[in-house]
Amino acid sequence: MAPAIPYYAPTGEECTLFEQAFRNHLPLLIKGPTGCGKTRFVAHMAARLGRPLYTVACHDDLTAADLTGRYLLKGGDTVWTDGPLTRAVREGAICYLDEVVEARKDVTVVLHPLTDHRRVLPLERTGELLEAPPGFMLVVSYNPGYQNVLKGLKPSTRQRFLGLDFGFPPPEAEASIVAQESGLPRDRCVPLVRLANALRDLKGQDLEEGVSTRLLVYCAALIAAGMKPAQAIRAAMIEPLTDEPDVRQALLRVAEITLG
């Protein structure tokens, strides 16, 4: 039995763009805020296209060797072990690098030969030059809201990818998504989405980030499980946004006003 395709509700032509990128062997860059559905979208498309998926959560210590592989000691022998990027190339899978700007700079250098007409992955330590098969696709993402001078993709790297701008779904669509994911009736999700958008409007003032769709689902799931809405909202939509007592109280007041 084929695995179930992860739920995803399209809000535009993003599925068509992803599929065309895959069919034409083109890499894809997804830009969007935290928790807006980028990872779920990639998982959905990989399953829909019938391709294996390797997902890597990038971080400050992630090196090119973490992606390509390294020699490891096994039973007294030194054995080469492929990293997730190398496995994806060998298998013709989709490799998704989440928050790629968080990785070290040598990572983007490794990606370059895979993002142009060559579609190859040089493995200097083994002397191999892997040619990516038709089923391989490279997808990367990042949050432009966190981008700064030190952590950003160079134009020369960005222009190797197709670009897809991801945002939060329209309110009507987001309410349906939250209901589907949490089990809370849709009519009870509508005011939660309204509150989320009121809090998102504060981004850049008192908040670095607004409420994600992920947090909305958490909140609705708590309410569906029997928690009082005020408690669920505080735990899932207020506390994760700030550590400042004054800002927290202001957000709680926004919640009271928005929800009546």
mmCIF file of N, CA, C and O in Angstrom, residues 26-105:
data_model
loop_
_atom_site.group_PDB
_atom_site.id
_atom_site.type_symbol
_atom_site.label_atom_id
_atom_site.label_comp_id
_atom_site.label_asym_id
_atom_site.label_seq_id
_atom_site.Cartn_x
_atom_site.Cartn_y
_atom_site.Cartn_z
ATOM 1 N N LEU A 26 14.851 21.461 -12.272
ATOM 2 C CA LEU A 26 15.263 22.773 -11.796
ATOM 3 C C LEU A 26 15.184 22.836 -10.275
ATOM 4 O O LEU A 26 14.228 22.331 -9.679
ATOM 5 N N PRO A 27 16.172 23.453 -9.614
ATOM 6 C CA PRO A 27 16.137 23.594 -8.151
ATOM 7 C C PRO A 27 15.145 24.683 -7.741
ATOM 8 O O PRO A 27 14.863 25.612 -8.513
ATOM 9 N N LEU A 28 14.629 24.568 -6.524
ATOM 10 C CA LEU A 28 13.584 25.479 -6.064
ATOM 11 C C LEU A 28 13.941 26.070 -4.709
ATOM 12 O O LEU A 28 14.362 25.351 -3.796
ATOM 13 N N LEU A 29 13.753 27.380 -4.585
ATOM 14 C CA LEU A 29 13.968 28.107 -3.330
ATOM 15 C C LEU A 29 12.618 28.586 -2.817
ATOM 16 O O LEU A 29 11.886 29.283 -3.530
ATOM 17 N N ILE A 30 12.274 28.211 -1.589
ATOM 18 C CA ILE A 30 11.008 28.609 -0.976
ATOM 19 C C ILE A 30 11.304 29.608 0.135
ATOM 20 O O ILE A 30 12.062 29.316 1.064
ATOM 21 N N LYS A 31 10.705 30.778 0.044
ATOM 22 C CA LYS A 31 10.900 31.835 1.042
ATOM 23 C C LYS A 31 9.600 32.037 1.808
ATOM 24 O O LYS A 31 8.536 32.132 1.196
ATOM 25 N N GLY A 32 9.695 32.132 3.133
ATOM 26 C CA GLY A 32 8.476 32.363 3.892
ATOM 27 C C GLY A 32 8.713 32.332 5.381
ATOM 28 O O GLY A 32 9.739 31.826 5.852
ATOM 29 N N PRO A 33 7.773 32.866 6.160
ATOM 30 C CA PRO A 33 7.933 32.929 7.612
ATOM 31 C C PRO A 33 7.867 31.564 8.272
ATOM 32 O O PRO A 33 7.413 30.580 7.676
ATOM 33 N N THR A 34 8.312 31.521 9.509
ATOM 34 C CA THR A 34 8.297 30.292 10.287
ATOM 35 C C THR A 34 6.882 29.749 10.431
ATOM 36 O O THR A 34 5.946 30.496 10.708
ATOM 37 N N GLY A 35 6.747 28.440 10.241
ATOM 38 C CA GLY A 35 5.474 27.780 10.519
ATOM 39 C C GLY A 35 4.362 28.076 9.550
ATOM 40 O O GLY A 35 3.188 27.912 9.890
ATOM 41 N N CYS A 36 4.694 28.470 8.310
ATOM 42 C CA CYS A 36 3.636 28.794 7.339
ATOM 43 C C CYS A 36 3.307 27.615 6.428
ATOM 44 O O CYS A 36 2.453 27.735 5.546
ATOM 45 N N GLY A 37 3.998 26.486 6.609
ATOM 46 C CA GLY A 37 3.658 25.299 5.844
ATOM 47 C C GLY A 37 4.668 24.879 4.795
ATOM 48 O O GLY A 37 4.390 24.016 3.968
ATOM 49 N N LYS A 38 5.878 25.458 4.818
ATOM 50 C CA LYS A 38 6.883 25.134 3.795
ATOM 51 C C LYS A 38 7.263 23.653 3.828
ATOM 52 O O LYS A 38 7.295 22.985 2.798
ATOM 53 N N THR A 39 7.557 23.156 5.036
ATOM 54 C CA THR A 39 7.996 21.767 5.154
ATOM 55 C C THR A 39 6.876 20.801 4.787
ATOM 56 O O THR A 39 7.102 19.796 4.096
ATOM 57 N N ARG A 40 5.658 21.102 5.235
ATOM 58 C CA ARG A 40 4.524 20.248 4.884
ATOM 59 C C ARG A 40 4.292 20.239 3.368
ATOM 60 O O ARG A 40 3.979 19.205 2.777
ATOM 61 N N PHE A 41 4.450 21.388 2.753
ATOM 62 C CA PHE A 41 4.268 21.498 1.305
ATOM 63 C C PHE A 41 5.256 20.598 0.566
ATOM 64 O O PHE A 41 4.877 19.868 -0.358
ATOM 65 N N VAL A 42 6.522 20.637 0.986
ATOM 66 C CA VAL A 42 7.535 19.806 0.325
ATOM 67 C C VAL A 42 7.230 18.321 0.530
ATOM 68 O O VAL A 42 7.339 17.521 -0.408
ATOM 69 N N ALA A 43 6.834 17.949 1.749
ATOM 70 C CA ALA A 43 6.488 16.548 2.023
ATOM 71 C C ALA A 43 5.291 16.114 1.173
ATOM 72 O O ALA A 43 5.257 14.990 0.643
ATOM 73 N N HIS A 44 4.321 16.992 1.043
ATOM 74 C CA HIS A 44 3.143 16.710 0.220
ATOM 75 C C HIS A 44 3.538 16.469 -1.234
ATOM 76 O O HIS A 44 3.102 15.498 -1.859
ATOM 77 N N MET A 45 4.384 17.361 -1.758
ATOM 78 C CA MET A 45 4.759 17.252 -3.166
ATOM 79 C C MET A 45 5.641 16.034 -3.426
ATOM 80 O O MET A 45 5.520 15.384 -4.468
ATOM 81 N N ALA A 46 6.525 15.719 -2.489
ATOM 82 C CA ALA A 46 7.376 14.534 -2.668
ATOM 83 C C ALA A 46 6.513 13.272 -2.745
ATOM 84 O O ALA A 46 6.730 12.406 -3.608
ATOM 85 N N ALA A 47 5.525 13.181 -1.849
ATOM 86 C CA ALA A 47 4.641 12.016 -1.864
ATOM 87 C C ALA A 47 3.779 11.995 -3.125
ATOM 88 O O ALA A 47 3.557 10.944 -3.735
ATOM 89 N N ARG A 48 3.323 13.165 -3.517
ATOM 90 C CA ARG A 48 2.483 13.271 -4.715
ATOM 91 C C ARG A 48 3.246 12.855 -5.975
ATOM 92 O O ARG A 48 2.673 12.247 -6.884
ATOM 93 N N LEU A 49 4.546 13.173 -6.005
ATOM 94 C CA LEU A 49 5.377 12.822 -7.159
ATOM 95 C C LEU A 49 5.989 11.423 -7.034
ATOM 96 O O LEU A 49 6.676 10.964 -7.947
ATOM 97 N N GLY A 50 5.755 10.799 -5.887
ATOM 98 C CA GLY A 50 6.257 9.451 -5.686
ATOM 99 C C GLY A 50 7.760 9.363 -5.505
ATOM 100 O O GLY A 50 8.375 8.357 -5.867
ATOM 101 N N ARG A 51 8.370 10.418 -4.926
ATOM 102 C CA ARG A 51 9.811 10.429 -4.726
ATOM 103 C C ARG A 51 10.154 10.344 -3.248
ATOM 104 O O ARG A 51 9.463 10.941 -2.401
ATOM 105 N N PRO A 52 11.239 9.629 -2.900
ATOM 106 C CA PRO A 52 11.719 9.652 -1.511
ATOM 107 C C PRO A 52 12.132 11.081 -1.143
ATOM 108 O O PRO A 52 12.496 11.875 -2.015
ATOM 109 N N LEU A 53 12.079 11.391 0.142
ATOM 110 C CA LEU A 53 12.402 12.742 0.595
ATOM 111 C C LEU A 53 13.425 12.684 1.726
ATOM 112 O O LEU A 53 13.240 11.974 2.707
ATOM 113 N N TYR A 54 14.509 13.449 1.560
ATOM 114 C CA TYR A 54 15.492 13.635 2.626
ATOM 115 C C TYR A 54 15.406 15.092 3.081
ATOM 116 O O TYR A 54 15.639 16.009 2.296
ATOM 117 N N THR A 55 15.037 15.273 4.340
ATOM 118 C CA THR A 55 14.895 16.622 4.904
ATOM 119 C C THR A 55 16.024 16.882 5.885
ATOM 120 O O THR A 55 16.295 16.062 6.773
ATOM 121 N N VAL A 56 16.678 18.022 5.731
ATOM 122 C CA VAL A 56 17.777 18.409 6.618
ATOM 123 C C VAL A 56 17.433 19.751 7.247
ATOM 124 O O VAL A 56 17.187 20.735 6.539
ATOM 125 N N ALA A 57 17.389 19.786 8.576
ATOM 126 C CA ALA A 57 17.183 21.040 9.297
ATOM 127 C C ALA A 57 18.549 21.701 9.480
ATOM 128 O O ALA A 57 19.373 21.235 10.280
ATOM 129 N N CYS A 58 18.805 22.765 8.740
ATOM 130 C CA CYS A 58 20.130 23.383 8.755
ATOM 131 C C CYS A 58 20.342 24.181 10.047
ATOM 132 O O CYS A 58 19.401 24.727 10.616
ATOM 133 N N HIS A 59 21.604 24.240 10.474
ATOM 134 C CA HIS A 59 21.963 24.950 11.707
ATOM 135 C C HIS A 59 23.392 25.463 11.588
ATOM 136 O O HIS A 59 24.096 25.165 10.606
ATOM 137 N N ASP A 60 23.824 26.218 12.587
ATOM 138 C CA ASP A 60 25.124 26.881 12.531
ATOM 139 C C ASP A 60 26.299 25.924 12.339
ATOM 140 O O ASP A 60 27.313 26.294 11.761
ATOM 141 N N ASP A 61 26.169 24.700 12.861
ATOM 142 C CA ASP A 61 27.280 23.761 12.804
ATOM 143 C C ASP A 61 27.207 22.801 11.621
ATOM 144 O O ASP A 61 28.053 21.916 11.490
ATOM 145 N N LEU A 62 26.197 22.954 10.776
ATOM 146 C CA LEU A 62 26.060 22.056 9.635
ATOM 147 C C LEU A 62 27.132 22.367 8.594
ATOM 148 O O LEU A 62 27.251 23.495 8.122
ATOM 149 N N THR A 63 27.920 21.367 8.240
ATOM 150 C CA THR A 63 29.001 21.542 7.277
ATOM 151 C C THR A 63 28.682 20.802 5.977
ATOM 152 O O THR A 63 27.743 20.002 5.903
ATOM 153 N N ALA A 64 29.492 21.048 4.975
ATOM 154 C CA ALA A 64 29.338 20.345 3.706
ATOM 155 C C ALA A 64 29.498 18.838 3.909
ATOM 156 O O ALA A 64 28.794 18.035 3.279
ATOM 157 N N ALA A 65 30.420 18.432 4.795
ATOM 158 C CA ALA A 65 30.632 17.007 5.051
ATOM 159 C C ALA A 65 29.405 16.355 5.664
ATOM 160 O O ALA A 65 29.132 15.169 5.435
ATOM 161 N N ASP A 66 28.637 17.117 6.465
ATOM 162 C CA ASP A 66 27.410 16.570 7.037
ATOM 163 C C ASP A 66 26.410 16.218 5.939
ATOM 164 O O ASP A 66 25.611 15.290 6.094
ATOM 165 N N LEU A 67 26.455 16.953 4.853
ATOM 166 C CA LEU A 67 25.536 16.704 3.747
ATOM 167 C C LEU A 67 26.051 15.643 2.791
ATOM 168 O O LEU A 67 25.286 14.800 2.318
ATOM 169 N N THR A 68 27.349 15.687 2.491
ATOM 170 C CA THR A 68 27.887 14.775 1.476
ATOM 171 C C THR A 68 28.311 13.430 2.047
ATOM 172 O O THR A 68 28.139 12.395 1.406
ATOM 173 N N GLY A 69 28.894 13.426 3.250
ATOM 174 C CA GLY A 69 29.327 12.179 3.869
ATOM 175 C C GLY A 69 30.752 12.277 4.394
ATOM 176 O O GLY A 69 31.449 13.276 4.183
ATOM 177 N N ARG A 70 31.174 11.226 5.076
ATOM 178 C CA ARG A 70 32.521 11.210 5.649
ATOM 179 C C ARG A 70 32.937 9.766 5.925
ATOM 180 O O ARG A 70 32.105 8.853 5.933
ATOM 181 N N TYR A 71 34.226 9.593 6.167
ATOM 182 C CA TYR A 71 34.728 8.282 6.566
ATOM 183 C C TYR A 71 34.519 8.091 8.059
ATOM 184 O O TYR A 71 34.829 8.977 8.860
ATOM 185 N N LEU A 72 33.982 6.920 8.434
ATOM 186 C CA LEU A 72 33.730 6.596 9.829
ATOM 187 C C LEU A 72 34.356 5.248 10.160
ATOM 188 O O LEU A 72 34.505 4.382 9.290
ATOM 189 N N LEU A 73 34.727 5.091 11.426
ATOM 190 C CA LEU A 73 35.269 3.813 11.890
ATOM 191 C C LEU A 73 34.126 2.862 12.222
ATOM 192 O O LEU A 73 33.234 3.191 13.003
ATOM 193 N N LYS A 74 34.156 1.680 11.588
ATOM 194 C CA LYS A 74 33.150 0.663 11.860
ATOM 195 C C LYS A 74 33.845 -0.686 11.982
ATOM 196 O O LYS A 74 34.414 -1.197 11.006
ATOM 197 N N GLY A 75 33.826 -1.238 13.207
ATOM 198 C CA GLY A 75 34.455 -2.540 13.426
ATOM 199 C C GLY A 75 35.928 -2.552 13.116
ATOM 200 O O GLY A 75 36.458 -3.554 12.633
ATOM 201 N N GLY A 76 36.600 -1.458 13.361
ATOM 202 C CA GLY A 76 38.031 -1.376 13.114
ATOM 203 C C GLY A 76 38.392 -0.960 11.701
ATOM 204 O O GLY A 76 39.575 -0.742 11.405
ATOM 205 N N ASP A 77 37.388 -0.864 10.823
ATOM 206 C CA ASP A 77 37.635 -0.453 9.442
ATOM 207 C C ASP A 77 37.149 0.986 9.237
ATOM 208 O O ASP A 77 36.242 1.464 9.901
ATOM 209 N N THR A 78 37.778 1.654 8.283
ATOM 210 C CA THR A 78 37.340 2.990 7.895
ATOM 211 C C THR A 78 36.412 2.865 6.701
ATOM 212 O O THR A 78 36.823 2.382 5.638
ATOM 213 N N VAL A 79 35.170 3.284 6.890
ATOM 214 C CA VAL A 79 34.137 3.081 5.872
ATOM 215 C C VAL A 79 33.511 4.421 5.501
ATOM 216 O O VAL A 79 33.193 5.240 6.376
ATOM 217 N N TRP A 80 33.368 4.654 4.211
ATOM 218 C CA TRP A 80 32.692 5.872 3.753
ATOM 219 C C TRP A 80 31.182 5.758 4.000
ATOM 220 O O TRP A 80 30.565 4.736 3.688
ATOM 221 N N THR A 81 30.598 6.797 4.560
ATOM 222 C CA THR A 81 29.157 6.830 4.824
ATOM 223 C C THR A 81 28.560 8.048 4.137
ATOM 224 O O THR A 81 28.962 9.185 4.405
ATOM 225 N N ASP A 82 27.601 7.803 3.248
ATOM 226 C CA ASP A 82 26.956 8.902 2.544
ATOM 227 C C ASP A 82 26.173 9.793 3.492
ATOM 228 O O ASP A 82 25.535 9.312 4.444
ATOM 229 N N GLY A 83 26.187 11.095 3.223
ATOM 230 C CA GLY A 83 25.309 12.030 3.899
ATOM 231 C C GLY A 83 23.972 12.098 3.171
ATOM 232 O O GLY A 83 23.797 11.493 2.100
ATOM 233 N N PRO A 84 23.002 12.831 3.708
ATOM 234 C CA PRO A 84 21.660 12.860 3.104
ATOM 235 C C PRO A 84 21.623 13.411 1.686
ATOM 236 O O PRO A 84 20.845 12.925 0.861
ATOM 237 N N LEU A 85 22.454 14.392 1.380
ATOM 238 C CA LEU A 85 22.464 14.931 0.024
ATOM 239 C C LEU A 85 22.971 13.889 -0.962
ATOM 240 O O LEU A 85 22.406 13.703 -2.046
ATOM 241 N N THR A 86 24.038 13.195 -0.593
ATOM 242 C CA THR A 86 24.594 12.159 -1.461
ATOM 243 C C THR A 86 23.610 11.018 -1.655
ATOM 244 O O THR A 86 23.441 10.505 -2.778
ATOM 245 N N ARG A 87 22.933 10.631 -0.581
ATOM 246 C CA ARG A 87 21.935 9.556 -0.715
ATOM 247 C C ARG A 87 20.810 9.973 -1.651
ATOM 248 O O ARG A 87 20.324 9.181 -2.460
ATOM 249 N N ALA A 88 20.397 11.230 -1.533
ATOM 250 C CA ALA A 88 19.316 11.717 -2.400
ATOM 251 C C ALA A 88 19.740 11.691 -3.865
ATOM 252 O O ALA A 88 18.955 11.320 -4.748
ATOM 253 N N VAL A 89 20.993 12.078 -4.130
ATOM 254 C CA VAL A 89 21.479 12.062 -5.512
ATOM 255 C C VAL A 89 21.556 10.622 -6.026
ATOM 256 O O VAL A 89 21.129 10.316 -7.144
ATOM 257 N N ARG A 90 22.099 9.729 -5.225
ATOM 258 C CA ARG A 90 22.231 8.333 -5.673
ATOM 259 C C ARG A 90 20.860 7.713 -5.962
ATOM 260 O O ARG A 90 20.698 6.934 -6.909
ATOM 261 N N GLU A 91 19.873 8.039 -5.121
ATOM 262 C CA GLU A 91 18.562 7.389 -5.215
ATOM 263 C C GLU A 91 17.588 8.117 -6.133
ATOM 264 O O GLU A 91 16.502 7.596 -6.419
ATOM 265 N N GLY A 92 17.959 9.318 -6.577
ATOM 266 C CA GLY A 92 17.002 10.097 -7.359
ATOM 267 C C GLY A 92 15.862 10.576 -6.496
ATOM 268 O O GLY A 92 14.683 10.503 -6.872
ATOM 269 N N ALA A 93 16.199 11.074 -5.309
ATOM 270 C CA ALA A 93 15.204 11.535 -4.345
ATOM 271 C C ALA A 93 15.152 13.062 -4.319
ATOM 272 O O ALA A 93 15.938 13.746 -4.990
ATOM 273 N N ILE A 94 14.231 13.598 -3.542
ATOM 274 C CA ILE A 94 14.161 15.034 -3.303
ATOM 275 C C ILE A 94 14.919 15.332 -2.014
ATOM 276 O O ILE A 94 14.692 14.685 -0.996
ATOM 277 N N CYS A 95 15.832 16.295 -2.074
ATOM 278 C CA CYS A 95 16.575 16.713 -0.887
ATOM 279 C C CYS A 95 16.106 18.113 -0.514
ATOM 280 O O CYS A 95 16.187 19.040 -1.332
ATOM 281 N N TYR A 96 15.618 18.257 0.713
ATOM 282 C CA TYR A 96 15.079 19.533 1.187
ATOM 283 C C TYR A 96 15.939 20.073 2.323
ATOM 284 O O TYR A 96 16.058 19.439 3.369
ATOM 285 N N LEU A 97 16.560 21.223 2.089
ATOM 286 C CA LEU A 97 17.388 21.868 3.103
ATOM 287 C C LEU A 97 16.592 23.016 3.714
ATOM 288 O O LEU A 97 16.419 24.071 3.085
ATOM 289 N N ASP A 98 16.100 22.796 4.921
ATOM 290 C CA ASP A 98 15.259 23.777 5.598
ATOM 291 C C ASP A 98 16.126 24.827 6.290
ATOM 292 O O ASP A 98 17.060 24.477 7.009
ATOM 293 N N GLU A 99 15.813 26.109 6.078
ATOM 294 C CA GLU A 99 16.582 27.232 6.630
ATOM 295 C C GLU A 99 18.057 27.125 6.222
ATOM 296 O O GLU A 99 18.965 27.116 7.048
ATOM 297 N N VAL A 100 18.278 27.070 4.930
ATOM 298 C CA VAL A 100 19.616 26.834 4.395
ATOM 299 C C VAL A 100 20.600 27.933 4.798
ATOM 300 O O VAL A 100 21.815 27.679 4.906
ATOM 301 N N VAL A 101 20.125 29.145 5.051
ATOM 302 C CA VAL A 101 21.046 30.224 5.406
ATOM 303 C C VAL A 101 21.685 30.015 6.772
ATOM 304 O O VAL A 101 22.670 30.689 7.110
ATOM 305 N N GLU A 102 21.132 29.106 7.574
ATOM 306 C CA GLU A 102 21.710 28.831 8.884
ATOM 307 C C GLU A 102 22.971 27.977 8.783
ATOM 308 O O GLU A 102 23.768 27.933 9.723
ATOM 309 N N ALA A 103 23.143 27.282 7.683
ATOM 310 C CA ALA A 103 24.300 26.395 7.528
ATOM 311 C C ALA A 103 25.560 27.209 7.249
ATOM 312 O O ALA A 103 25.509 28.393 6.916
ATOM 313 N N ARG A 104 26.715 26.561 7.396
ATOM 314 C CA ARG A 104 27.978 27.221 7.101
ATOM 315 C C ARG A 104 28.102 27.531 5.613
ATOM 316 O O ARG A 104 27.450 26.911 4.782
ATOM 317 N N LYS A 105 28.953 28.487 5.307
ATOM 318 C CA LYS A 105 29.064 28.963 3.931
ATOM 319 C C LYS A 105 29.551 27.898 2.962
ATOM 320 O O LYS A 105 29.240 27.948 1.768
#
